[in-house]
PDB file of C-alpha atoms and ligand atoms in Angstrom:
ATOM      1  CA  UNK A   1     106.107  64.855 118.483  1.00 77.00           C
ATOM      2  CA  UNK A   2     106.615  67.614 115.914  1.00 86.00           C
ATOM      3  CA  UNK A   3     103.009  67.885 114.790  1.00 95.00           C
ATOM      4  CA  UNK A   4     100.662  69.870 117.076  1.00 96.00           C
ATOM      5  CA  UNK A   5      97.210  68.244 116.902  1.00 95.00           C
ATOM      6  CA  UNK A   6      94.962  70.907 118.396  1.00 96.00           C
ATOM      7  CA  UNK A   7      94.434  74.618 117.880  1.00 96.00           C
ATOM      8  CA  UNK A   8      95.635  75.245 121.450  1.00 96.00           C
ATOM      9  CA  UNK A   9      98.866  73.307 120.971  1.00 97.00           C
ATOM     10  CA  UNK A  10      99.801  74.989 117.722  1.00 97.00           C
ATOM     11  CA  UNK A  11      99.030  78.470 119.067  1.00 97.00           C
ATOM     12  CA  UNK A  12     101.343  77.801 121.971  1.00 97.00           C
ATOM     13  CA  UNK A  13     104.077  76.657 119.577  1.00 97.00           C
ATOM     14  CA  UNK A  14     103.729  79.778 117.413  1.00 98.00           C
ATOM     15  CA  UNK A  15     103.659  82.052 120.450  1.00 98.00           C
ATOM     16  CA  UNK A  16     106.993  80.637 121.597  1.00 97.00           C
ATOM     17  CA  UNK A  17     108.712  81.759 118.414  1.00 97.00           C
ATOM     18  CA  UNK A  18     106.680  84.907 117.633  1.00 97.00           C
ATOM     19  CA  UNK A  19     109.290  87.291 119.039  1.00 96.00           C
ATOM     20  CA  UNK A  20     111.963  85.936 116.738  1.00 97.00           C
ATOM     21  CA  UNK A  21     109.704  85.307 113.705  1.00 98.00           C
ATOM     22  CA  UNK A  22     107.280  88.175 112.978  1.00 97.00           C
ATOM     23  CA  UNK A  23     105.402  85.974 110.480  1.00 98.00           C
ATOM     24  CA  UNK A  24     104.432  83.656 113.357  1.00 98.00           C
ATOM     25  CA  UNK A  25     102.759  86.611 115.059  1.00 98.00           C
ATOM     26  CA  UNK A  26     100.908  87.344 111.806  1.00 98.00           C
ATOM     27  CA  UNK A  27      99.657  83.734 111.583  1.00 98.00           C
ATOM     28  CA  UNK A  28      98.562  83.940 115.238  1.00 98.00           C
ATOM     29  CA  UNK A  29      96.607  87.126 114.478  1.00 97.00           C
ATOM     30  CA  UNK A  30      94.744  85.342 111.681  1.00 97.00           C
ATOM     31  CA  UNK A  31      94.059  82.338 113.934  1.00 96.00           C
ATOM     32  CA  UNK A  32      92.613  84.650 116.593  1.00 94.00           C
ATOM     33  CA  UNK A  33      90.027  85.789 114.077  1.00 94.00           C
ATOM     34  CA  UNK A  34      88.858  82.202 113.432  1.00 93.00           C
ATOM     35  CA  UNK A  35      86.187  80.998 115.844  1.00 89.00           C
ATOM     36  CA  UNK A  36      86.990  77.540 117.293  1.00 86.00           C
ATOM     37  CA  UNK A  37      85.034  74.371 116.434  1.00 87.00           C
ATOM     38  CA  UNK A  38      83.874  75.511 113.000  1.00 89.00           C
ATOM     39  CA  UNK A  39      80.757  73.828 111.606  1.00 93.00           C
ATOM     40  CA  UNK A  40      80.232  72.807 108.029  1.00 95.00           C
ATOM     41  CA  UNK A  41      77.371  74.189 105.890  1.00 96.00           C
ATOM     42  CA  UNK A  42      74.920  71.939 104.016  1.00 96.00           C
ATOM     43  CA  UNK A  43      77.027  71.541 100.831  1.00 97.00           C
ATOM     44  CA  UNK A  44      79.557  68.705 100.605  1.00 98.00           C
ATOM     45  CA  UNK A  45      83.233  69.243 101.410  1.00 98.00           C
ATOM     46  CA  UNK A  46      85.549  67.097  99.288  1.00 98.00           C
ATOM     47  CA  UNK A  47      89.310  66.863  99.787  1.00 99.00           C
ATOM     48  CA  UNK A  48      91.963  65.655  97.330  1.00 99.00           C
ATOM     49  CA  UNK A  49      95.212  64.296  98.708  1.00 98.00           C
ATOM     50  CA  UNK A  50      98.297  62.648  97.278  1.00 98.00           C
ATOM     51  CA  UNK A  51     101.955  63.161  96.488  1.00 95.00           C
ATOM     52  CA  UNK A  52     103.075  66.062  94.333  1.00 91.00           C
ATOM     53  CA  UNK A  53     102.239  65.582  90.609  1.00 92.00           C
ATOM     54  CA  UNK A  54      99.567  62.937  91.163  1.00 96.00           C
ATOM     55  CA  UNK A  55      97.062  65.316  89.512  1.00 97.00           C
ATOM     56  CA  UNK A  56      95.400  67.159  92.409  1.00 98.00           C
ATOM     57  CA  UNK A  57      95.492  70.605  90.789  1.00 97.00           C
ATOM     58  CA  UNK A  58      94.175  69.224  87.505  1.00 98.00           C
ATOM     59  CA  UNK A  59      91.325  67.222  89.012  1.00 98.00           C
ATOM     60  CA  UNK A  60      90.277  69.780  91.660  1.00 98.00           C
ATOM     61  CA  UNK A  61      89.930  72.456  88.965  1.00 98.00           C
ATOM     62  CA  UNK A  62      87.839  70.136  86.775  1.00 98.00           C
ATOM     63  CA  UNK A  63      85.606  69.020  89.676  1.00 98.00           C
ATOM     64  CA  UNK A  64      85.095  72.620  90.730  1.00 98.00           C
ATOM     65  CA  UNK A  65      83.970  73.567  87.213  1.00 98.00           C
ATOM     66  CA  UNK A  66      81.759  70.505  86.939  1.00 98.00           C
ATOM     67  CA  UNK A  67      79.975  71.020  90.274  1.00 98.00           C
ATOM     68  CA  UNK A  68      80.013  74.816  90.202  1.00 98.00           C
ATOM     69  CA  UNK A  69      81.947  74.564  93.411  1.00 98.00           C
ATOM     70  CA  UNK A  70      84.391  76.656  95.404  1.00 98.00           C
ATOM     71  CA  UNK A  71      88.051  75.611  95.230  1.00 98.00           C
ATOM     72  CA  UNK A  72      90.239  76.044  98.322  1.00 98.00           C
ATOM     73  CA  UNK A  73      93.706  74.840  99.317  1.00 98.00           C
ATOM     74  CA  UNK A  74      95.882  74.251 102.348  1.00 98.00           C
ATOM     75  CA  UNK A  75      97.870  76.297 103.179  1.00 98.00           C
ATOM     76  CA  UNK A  76      95.266  78.970 102.317  1.00 98.00           C
ATOM     77  CA  UNK A  77      96.155  81.948 100.131  1.00 97.00           C
ATOM     78  CA  UNK A  78      96.104  84.373 103.092  1.00 97.00           C
ATOM     79  CA  UNK A  79      99.215  82.779 104.633  1.00 98.00           C
ATOM     80  CA  UNK A  80     100.966  81.244 101.628  1.00 97.00           C
ATOM     81  CA  UNK A  81     103.271  84.261 101.210  1.00 97.00           C
ATOM     82  CA  UNK A  82     104.974  83.209 104.477  1.00 98.00           C
ATOM     83  CA  UNK A  83     105.436  79.600 103.451  1.00 98.00           C
ATOM     84  CA  UNK A  84     109.093  79.919 102.432  1.00 97.00           C
ATOM     85  CA  UNK A  85     109.919  81.503 105.797  1.00 98.00           C
ATOM     86  CA  UNK A  86     108.507  78.505 107.673  1.00 98.00           C
ATOM     87  CA  UNK A  87     109.874  75.901 105.238  1.00 96.00           C
ATOM     88  CA  UNK A  88     113.364  77.094 106.282  1.00 96.00           C
ATOM     89  CA  UNK A  89     112.582  76.830 110.017  1.00 97.00           C
ATOM     90  CA  UNK A  90     113.085  73.892 112.386  1.00 95.00           C
ATOM     91  CA  UNK A  91     110.599  71.055 111.923  1.00 94.00           C
ATOM     92  CA  UNK A  92     108.294  71.799 114.926  1.00 95.00           C
ATOM     93  CA  UNK A  93     107.823  75.410 113.768  1.00 97.00           C
ATOM     94  CA  UNK A  94     107.301  74.403 110.162  1.00 97.00           C
ATOM     95  CA  UNK A  95     104.665  71.835 111.204  1.00 97.00           C
ATOM     96  CA  UNK A  96     102.903  74.416 113.376  1.00 98.00           C
ATOM     97  CA  UNK A  97     102.638  76.674 110.324  1.00 98.00           C
ATOM     98  CA  UNK A  98     101.002  73.996 108.144  1.00 98.00           C
ATOM     99  CA  UNK A  99      98.742  72.896 111.020  1.00 98.00           C
ATOM    100  CA  UNK A 100      97.667  76.529 111.503  1.00 98.00           C
ATOM    101  CA  UNK A 101      96.929  76.715 107.776  1.00 98.00           C
ATOM    102  CA  UNK A 102      94.393  73.925 108.197  1.00 98.00           C
ATOM    103  CA  UNK A 103      92.610  75.658 111.102  1.00 98.00           C
ATOM    104  CA  UNK A 104      92.470  78.937 109.162  1.00 98.00           C
ATOM    105  CA  UNK A 105      91.222  77.031 106.140  1.00 98.00           C
ATOM    106  CA  UNK A 106      88.469  75.472 108.296  1.00 98.00           C
ATOM    107  CA  UNK A 107      86.857  78.920 108.719  1.00 97.00           C
ATOM    108  CA  UNK A 108      86.911  79.390 104.952  1.00 98.00           C
ATOM    109  CA  UNK A 109      85.388  75.921 104.452  1.00 98.00           C
ATOM    110  CA  UNK A 110      82.652  76.639 107.011  1.00 98.00           C
ATOM    111  CA  UNK A 111      81.641  79.778 105.161  1.00 97.00           C
ATOM    112  CA  UNK A 112      81.998  78.403 101.620  1.00 98.00           C
ATOM    113  CA  UNK A 113      80.022  75.229 102.360  1.00 98.00           C
ATOM    114  CA  UNK A 114      76.907  77.277 103.087  1.00 98.00           C
ATOM    115  CA  UNK A 115      77.038  78.492  99.473  1.00 98.00           C
ATOM    116  CA  UNK A 116      78.301  75.695  97.184  1.00 98.00           C
ATOM    117  CA  UNK A 117      80.180  72.385  97.143  1.00 98.00           C
ATOM    118  CA  UNK A 118      83.730  72.891  98.433  1.00 98.00           C
ATOM    119  CA  UNK A 119      86.679  71.223  96.698  1.00 98.00           C
ATOM    120  CA  UNK A 120      89.993  71.247  98.574  1.00 98.00           C
ATOM    121  CA  UNK A 121      93.539  70.694  97.324  1.00 98.00           C
ATOM    122  CA  UNK A 122      95.302  69.163 100.399  1.00 98.00           C
ATOM    123  CA  UNK A 123      94.128  69.469 104.022  1.00 98.00           C
ATOM    124  CA  UNK A 124      95.030  67.830 107.342  1.00 98.00           C
ATOM    125  CA  UNK A 125      95.963  64.445 105.873  1.00 98.00           C
ATOM    126  CA  UNK A 126      98.837  66.059 103.940  1.00 98.00           C
ATOM    127  CA  UNK A 127     100.135  67.843 107.017  1.00 98.00           C
ATOM    128  CA  UNK A 128      99.984  64.624 109.042  1.00 98.00           C
ATOM    129  CA  UNK A 129     101.338  62.266 106.361  1.00 98.00           C
ATOM    130  CA  UNK A 130     104.428  64.370 105.599  1.00 96.00           C
ATOM    131  CA  UNK A 131     105.066  64.910 109.313  1.00 97.00           C
ATOM    132  CA  UNK A 132     104.785  61.199 110.140  1.00 97.00           C
ATOM    133  CA  UNK A 133     106.962  60.172 107.196  1.00 95.00           C
ATOM    134  CA  UNK A 134     109.665  62.668 108.172  1.00 93.00           C
ATOM    135  CA  UNK A 135     109.797  61.460 111.754  1.00 93.00           C
ATOM    136  CA  UNK A 136     110.734  57.912 110.793  1.00 92.00           C
ATOM    137  CA  UNK A 137     113.306  56.543 108.395  1.00 90.00           C
ATOM    138  CA  UNK A 138     113.559  53.347 106.414  1.00 90.00           C
ATOM    139  CA  UNK A 139     110.749  51.047 105.384  1.00 92.00           C
ATOM    140  CA  UNK A 140     106.994  51.499 105.830  1.00 94.00           C
ATOM    141  CA  UNK A 141     107.227  48.805 108.509  1.00 94.00           C
ATOM    142  CA  UNK A 142     109.043  51.348 110.688  1.00 94.00           C
ATOM    143  CA  UNK A 143     106.069  53.759 110.722  1.00 97.00           C
ATOM    144  CA  UNK A 144     104.005  54.025 113.916  1.00 97.00           C
ATOM    145  CA  UNK A 145     101.612  51.026 114.067  1.00 97.00           C
ATOM    146  CA  UNK A 146      98.335  51.299 112.146  1.00 95.00           C
ATOM    147  CA  UNK A 147      96.193  52.084 115.206  1.00 93.00           C
ATOM    148  CA  UNK A 148      98.497  54.832 116.508  1.00 97.00           C
ATOM    149  CA  UNK A 149      96.886  58.148 117.455  1.00 96.00           C
ATOM    150  CA  UNK A 150      99.060  60.044 114.923  1.00 97.00           C
ATOM    151  CA  UNK A 151      96.664  58.788 112.253  1.00 98.00           C
ATOM    152  CA  UNK A 152      93.632  60.383 113.957  1.00 98.00           C
ATOM    153  CA  UNK A 153      91.928  63.526 112.730  1.00 98.00           C
ATOM    154  CA  UNK A 154      92.191  66.389 115.305  1.00 97.00           C
ATOM    155  CA  UNK A 155      89.060  66.576 117.442  1.00 96.00           C
ATOM    156  CA  UNK A 156      88.664  70.335 117.070  1.00 96.00           C
ATOM    157  CA  UNK A 157      89.143  70.554 113.284  1.00 97.00           C
ATOM    158  CA  UNK A 158      86.233  70.696 110.809  1.00 98.00           C
ATOM    159  CA  UNK A 159      85.877  67.351 109.025  1.00 98.00           C
ATOM    160  CA  UNK A 160      85.341  66.909 105.300  1.00 98.00           C
ATOM    161  CA  UNK A 161      82.640  64.587 103.881  1.00 98.00           C
ATOM    162  CA  UNK A 162      84.940  62.764 101.497  1.00 98.00           C
ATOM    163  CA  UNK A 163      88.727  62.465 101.129  1.00 98.00           C
ATOM    164  CA  UNK A 164      90.112  61.070  97.878  1.00 99.00           C
ATOM    165  CA  UNK A 165      93.741  59.934  97.761  1.00 99.00           C
ATOM    166  CA  UNK A 166      95.186  60.136  94.244  1.00 98.00           C
ATOM    167  CA  UNK A 167      97.915  57.600  93.522  1.00 98.00           C
ATOM    168  CA  UNK A 168     100.024  56.908  90.435  1.00 97.00           C
ATOM    169  CA  UNK A 169     102.978  54.580  90.031  1.00 93.00           C
ATOM    170  CA  UNK A 170     106.403  56.177  90.663  1.00 88.00           C
ATOM    171  CA  UNK A 171     107.463  56.169  86.983  1.00 87.00           C
ATOM    172  CA  UNK A 172     104.311  57.988  85.839  1.00 92.00           C
ATOM    173  CA  UNK A 173     104.690  60.451  88.705  1.00 89.00           C
ATOM    174  CA  UNK A 174     108.234  61.320  87.584  1.00 83.00           C
ATOM    175  CA  UNK A 175     106.997  61.759  83.982  1.00 87.00           C
ATOM    176  CA  UNK A 176     104.355  64.211  85.199  1.00 90.00           C
ATOM    177  CA  UNK A 177     106.857  66.094  87.340  1.00 85.00           C
ATOM    178  CA  UNK A 178     109.181  66.470  84.367  1.00 82.00           C
ATOM    179  CA  UNK A 179     106.359  67.632  82.111  1.00 84.00           C
ATOM    180  CA  UNK A 180     105.356  70.271  84.553  1.00 83.00           C
ATOM    181  CA  UNK A 181     108.864  71.460  85.408  1.00 71.00           C
ATOM    182  CA  UNK A 182     107.675  73.665  88.286  1.00 63.00           C
ATOM    183  CA  UNK A 183     109.739  74.792  91.223  1.00 65.00           C
ATOM    184  CA  UNK A 184     109.619  72.273  94.047  1.00 65.00           C
ATOM    185  CA  UNK A 185     109.493  72.785  97.765  1.00 67.00           C
ATOM    186  CA  UNK A 186     112.595  71.508  99.527  1.00 61.00           C
ATOM    187  CA  UNK A 187     110.707  68.577 100.942  1.00 62.00           C
ATOM    188  CA  UNK A 188     109.366  67.573  97.542  1.00 67.00           C
ATOM    189  CA  UNK A 189     112.910  67.637  96.117  1.00 67.00           C
ATOM    190  CA  UNK A 190     114.072  65.287  98.861  1.00 62.00           C
ATOM    191  CA  UNK A 191     111.044  63.149  98.278  1.00 65.00           C
ATOM    192  CA  UNK A 192     112.014  62.694  94.685  1.00 63.00           C
ATOM    193  CA  UNK A 193     115.460  61.514  95.662  1.00 63.00           C
ATOM    194  CA  UNK A 194     114.067  59.194  98.272  1.00 84.00           C
ATOM    195  CA  UNK A 195     111.600  56.591  97.199  1.00 88.00           C
ATOM    196  CA  UNK A 196     111.330  55.135 100.716  1.00 92.00           C
ATOM    197  CA  UNK A 197     110.209  58.515 102.007  1.00 92.00           C
ATOM    198  CA  UNK A 198     107.582  58.666  99.268  1.00 92.00           C
ATOM    199  CA  UNK A 199     106.318  55.239 100.233  1.00 94.00           C
ATOM    200  CA  UNK A 200     106.087  56.283 103.885  1.00 96.00           C
ATOM    201  CA  UNK A 201     104.059  59.392 102.959  1.00 97.00           C
ATOM    202  CA  UNK A 202     101.646  57.344 100.863  1.00 97.00           C
ATOM    203  CA  UNK A 203     101.297  54.628 103.492  1.00 98.00           C
ATOM    204  CA  UNK A 204     100.640  57.292 106.152  1.00 98.00           C
ATOM    205  CA  UNK A 205      97.843  58.692 103.999  1.00 98.00           C
ATOM    206  CA  UNK A 206      96.377  55.185 103.793  1.00 98.00           C
ATOM    207  CA  UNK A 207      96.482  54.737 107.568  1.00 98.00           C
ATOM    208  CA  UNK A 208      94.647  57.958 108.385  1.00 98.00           C
ATOM    209  CA  UNK A 209      91.242  57.400 109.982  1.00 98.00           C
ATOM    210  CA  UNK A 210      88.121  59.251 110.973  1.00 97.00           C
ATOM    211  CA  UNK A 211      87.902  60.261 108.120  1.00 98.00           C
ATOM    212  CA  UNK A 212      89.927  57.747 106.131  1.00 98.00           C
ATOM    213  CA  UNK A 213      91.081  58.420 102.571  1.00 98.00           C
ATOM    214  CA  UNK A 214      89.478  56.607  99.690  1.00 98.00           C
ATOM    215  CA  UNK A 215      92.141  55.690  97.152  1.00 98.00           C
ATOM    216  CA  UNK A 216      91.693  56.581  93.479  1.00 98.00           C
ATOM    217  CA  UNK A 217      94.001  55.248  90.769  1.00 98.00           C
ATOM    218  CA  UNK A 218      94.970  58.482  89.027  1.00 98.00           C
ATOM    219  CA  UNK A 219      97.081  56.904  86.251  1.00 97.00           C
ATOM    220  CA  UNK A 220      94.381  56.919  83.524  1.00 97.00           C
ATOM    221  CA  UNK A 221      93.712  59.993  81.355  1.00 97.00           C
ATOM    222  CA  UNK A 222      92.494  63.250  82.900  1.00 98.00           C
ATOM    223  CA  UNK A 223      89.012  62.589  81.523  1.00 98.00           C
ATOM    224  CA  UNK A 224      88.883  59.065  82.975  1.00 98.00           C
ATOM    225  CA  UNK A 225      90.094  60.208  86.384  1.00 98.00           C
ATOM    226  CA  UNK A 226      87.499  63.002  86.438  1.00 98.00           C
ATOM    227  CA  UNK A 227      84.754  60.534  85.575  1.00 98.00           C
ATOM    228  CA  UNK A 228      85.757  58.150  88.388  1.00 98.00           C
ATOM    229  CA  UNK A 229      85.990  60.983  90.869  1.00 98.00           C
ATOM    230  CA  UNK A 230      82.575  62.439  89.949  1.00 98.00           C
ATOM    231  CA  UNK A 231      81.006  58.991  90.368  1.00 98.00           C
ATOM    232  CA  UNK A 232      82.528  58.639  93.832  1.00 98.00           C
ATOM    233  CA  UNK A 233      81.268  62.077  94.829  1.00 98.00           C
ATOM    234  CA  UNK A 234      77.785  61.263  93.590  1.00 97.00           C
ATOM    235  CA  UNK A 235      77.808  58.002  95.538  1.00 96.00           C
ATOM    236  CA  UNK A 236      79.084  59.454  98.825  1.00 96.00           C
ATOM    237  CA  UNK A 237      77.715  62.972  98.939  1.00 95.00           C
ATOM    238  CA  UNK A 238      74.020  63.583  98.559  1.00 80.00           C
ATOM    239  CA  UNK A 239      73.269  67.112  97.415  1.00 71.00           C
TER     240      UNK A 239
HETATM  241  N1  ADP B   1      95.404  61.977  84.391  1.00 52.35           N
HETATM  242  C1  ADP B   1      96.523  62.567  83.919  1.00 52.35           C
HETATM  243  N2  ADP B   1      97.210  62.022  82.902  1.00 52.35           N
HETATM  244  C2  ADP B   1      98.351  62.589  82.441  1.00 52.35           C
HETATM  245  N3  ADP B   1      98.874  63.727  82.930  1.00 52.35           N
HETATM  246  C3  ADP B   1      98.241  64.319  83.940  1.00 52.35           C
HETATM  247  C4  ADP B   1      97.035  63.789  84.512  1.00 52.35           C
HETATM  248  N4  ADP B   1      96.633  64.595  85.503  1.00 52.35           N
HETATM  249  C5  ADP B   1      97.546  65.589  85.583  1.00 52.35           C
HETATM  250  N5  ADP B   1      98.504  65.453  84.650  1.00 52.35           N
HETATM  251  C6  ADP B   1      99.674  66.316  84.416  1.00 52.35           C
HETATM  252  O1  ADP B   1     100.641  65.992  85.416  1.00 52.35           O
HETATM  253  C7  ADP B   1     101.244  67.158  85.965  1.00 52.35           C
HETATM  254  C8  ADP B   1     100.973  67.236  87.475  1.00 52.35           C
HETATM  255  O2  ADP B   1      99.582  67.427  87.701  1.00 52.35           O
HETATM  256  P1  ADP B   1      99.043  68.423  88.823  1.00 52.35           P
HETATM  257  O3  ADP B   1      97.559  68.478  88.651  1.00 52.35           O
HETATM  258  O4  ADP B   1      99.798  69.708  88.794  1.00 52.35           O
HETATM  259  O5  ADP B   1      99.411  67.587  90.153  1.00 52.35           O
HETATM  260  P2  ADP B   1      99.496  68.022  91.711  1.00 52.35           P
HETATM  261  O6  ADP B   1      98.578  69.190  91.886  1.00 52.35           O
HETATM  262  O7  ADP B   1      99.034  66.799  92.444  1.00 52.35           O
HETATM  263  O8  ADP B   1     100.925  68.339  91.985  1.00 52.35           O
HETATM  264  C9  ADP B   1     100.676  68.334  85.162  1.00 52.35           C
HETATM  265  O9  ADP B   1     101.577  68.647  84.131  1.00 52.35           O
HETATM  266  C10 ADP B   1      99.364  67.789  84.605  1.00 52.35           C
HETATM  267  O10 ADP B   1      98.996  68.419  83.408  1.00 52.35           O
HETATM  268  N1  CDP B   2      98.103  70.884 104.008  1.00 52.35           N
HETATM  269  C1  CDP B   2      99.423  70.829 103.778  1.00 52.35           C
HETATM  270  C2  CDP B   2      99.956  71.150 102.521  1.00 52.35           C
HETATM  271  C3  CDP B   2     101.310  71.060 102.323  1.00 52.35           C
HETATM  272  N2  CDP B   2     102.126  70.651 103.319  1.00 52.35           N
HETATM  273  C4  CDP B   2     103.601  70.575 103.093  1.00 52.35           C
HETATM  274  O1  CDP B   2     103.891  71.080 101.793  1.00 52.35           O
HETATM  275  C5  CDP B   2     104.626  70.145 100.995  1.00 52.35           C
HETATM  276  C6  CDP B   2     103.913  69.819  99.700  1.00 52.35           C
HETATM  277  O2  CDP B   2     103.575  70.998  99.099  1.00 52.35           O
HETATM  278  P1  CDP B   2     103.695  71.221  97.535  1.00 52.35           P
HETATM  279  O3  CDP B   2     103.769  72.682  97.286  1.00 52.35           O
HETATM  280  O4  CDP B   2     104.736  70.340  96.961  1.00 52.35           O
HETATM  281  O5  CDP B   2     102.296  70.677  97.098  1.00 52.35           O
HETATM  282  P2  CDP B   2     101.541  70.783  95.728  1.00 52.35           P
HETATM  283  O6  CDP B   2     100.274  71.481  96.130  1.00 52.35           O
HETATM  284  O7  CDP B   2     102.395  71.518  94.764  1.00 52.35           O
HETATM  285  O8  CDP B   2     101.301  69.347  95.356  1.00 52.35           O
HETATM  286  C7  CDP B   2     104.820  68.915 101.811  1.00 52.35           C
HETATM  287  O9  CDP B   2     106.205  68.780 101.946  1.00 52.35           O
HETATM  288  C8  CDP B   2     104.147  69.171 103.162  1.00 52.35           C
HETATM  289  O10 CDP B   2     105.111  69.163 104.192  1.00 52.35           O
HETATM  290  C9  CDP B   2     101.582  70.350 104.551  1.00 52.35           C
HETATM  291  O11 CDP B   2     102.310  69.994 105.467  1.00 52.35           O
HETATM  292  N3  CDP B   2     100.243  70.444 104.761  1.00 52.35           N
END
């Protein structure tokens, strides 16, 4: 399978291509500096997931301000300048890059969560959901069965306390995309053209376990969505 699900496996994958791709060597260097099996601090770690334009950037910023938190994203800023290089590579190498981003991010989460609540824009569930959806074609029925190990969180990756999956109906999502008019990654452009792919990504998010995503209807106004999200955080994370 294209997605490496442990730090060891993804390091091996990057090492294999490091001679040809200098950026892979650079990612490996950063990974080396991250101790394995990172532990969370005492503040809650809350992840927001969902398709592009479901409102993750908007809501994560608002939650951060509201909770006086620290906002992080996957892939983390320290490797995002190499993203375009890996987006143009073969799938296994591209997946190794995003997987590595999550392990590097885990060190940042470990540190940040000793200081304040941590709010994260995409993490492992995004890496897994896009990978799973790309590896199959057709209907959601053709995805690996619900109990398959692809939906498991990697054993050696720091776990968040709460994962919220933002969903909006396809028409509203397109309206938001058009409003924003930002440059899209290649995969997001394909996604737009392919509603079955989009459905497979969303269904893969829903099948993820340990931790599972909690779905939030993100179609109401920004204020309403923020209110719902803050209530969920209050209910699930004591701090
Ligand atoms: N609840 C909402 N209602 C209407 N528009 C929204 C809402 N949340 C976000 N938007 C708008 O939709 C677009 C996509 O939101 P954004 O936060 O960038 O999504 P993402 O980070 O998931 O791609 C932006 O133009 C944003 O202002
Ligand atoms: N943690 C992450 C984040 C993004 N990705 C990849 O990045 C793409 C989405 O990134 P994007 O730039 O459109 O995301 P937004 O943060 O703009 O919503 C998907 O195609 C995923 O393949 C990932 O694999 N893992």
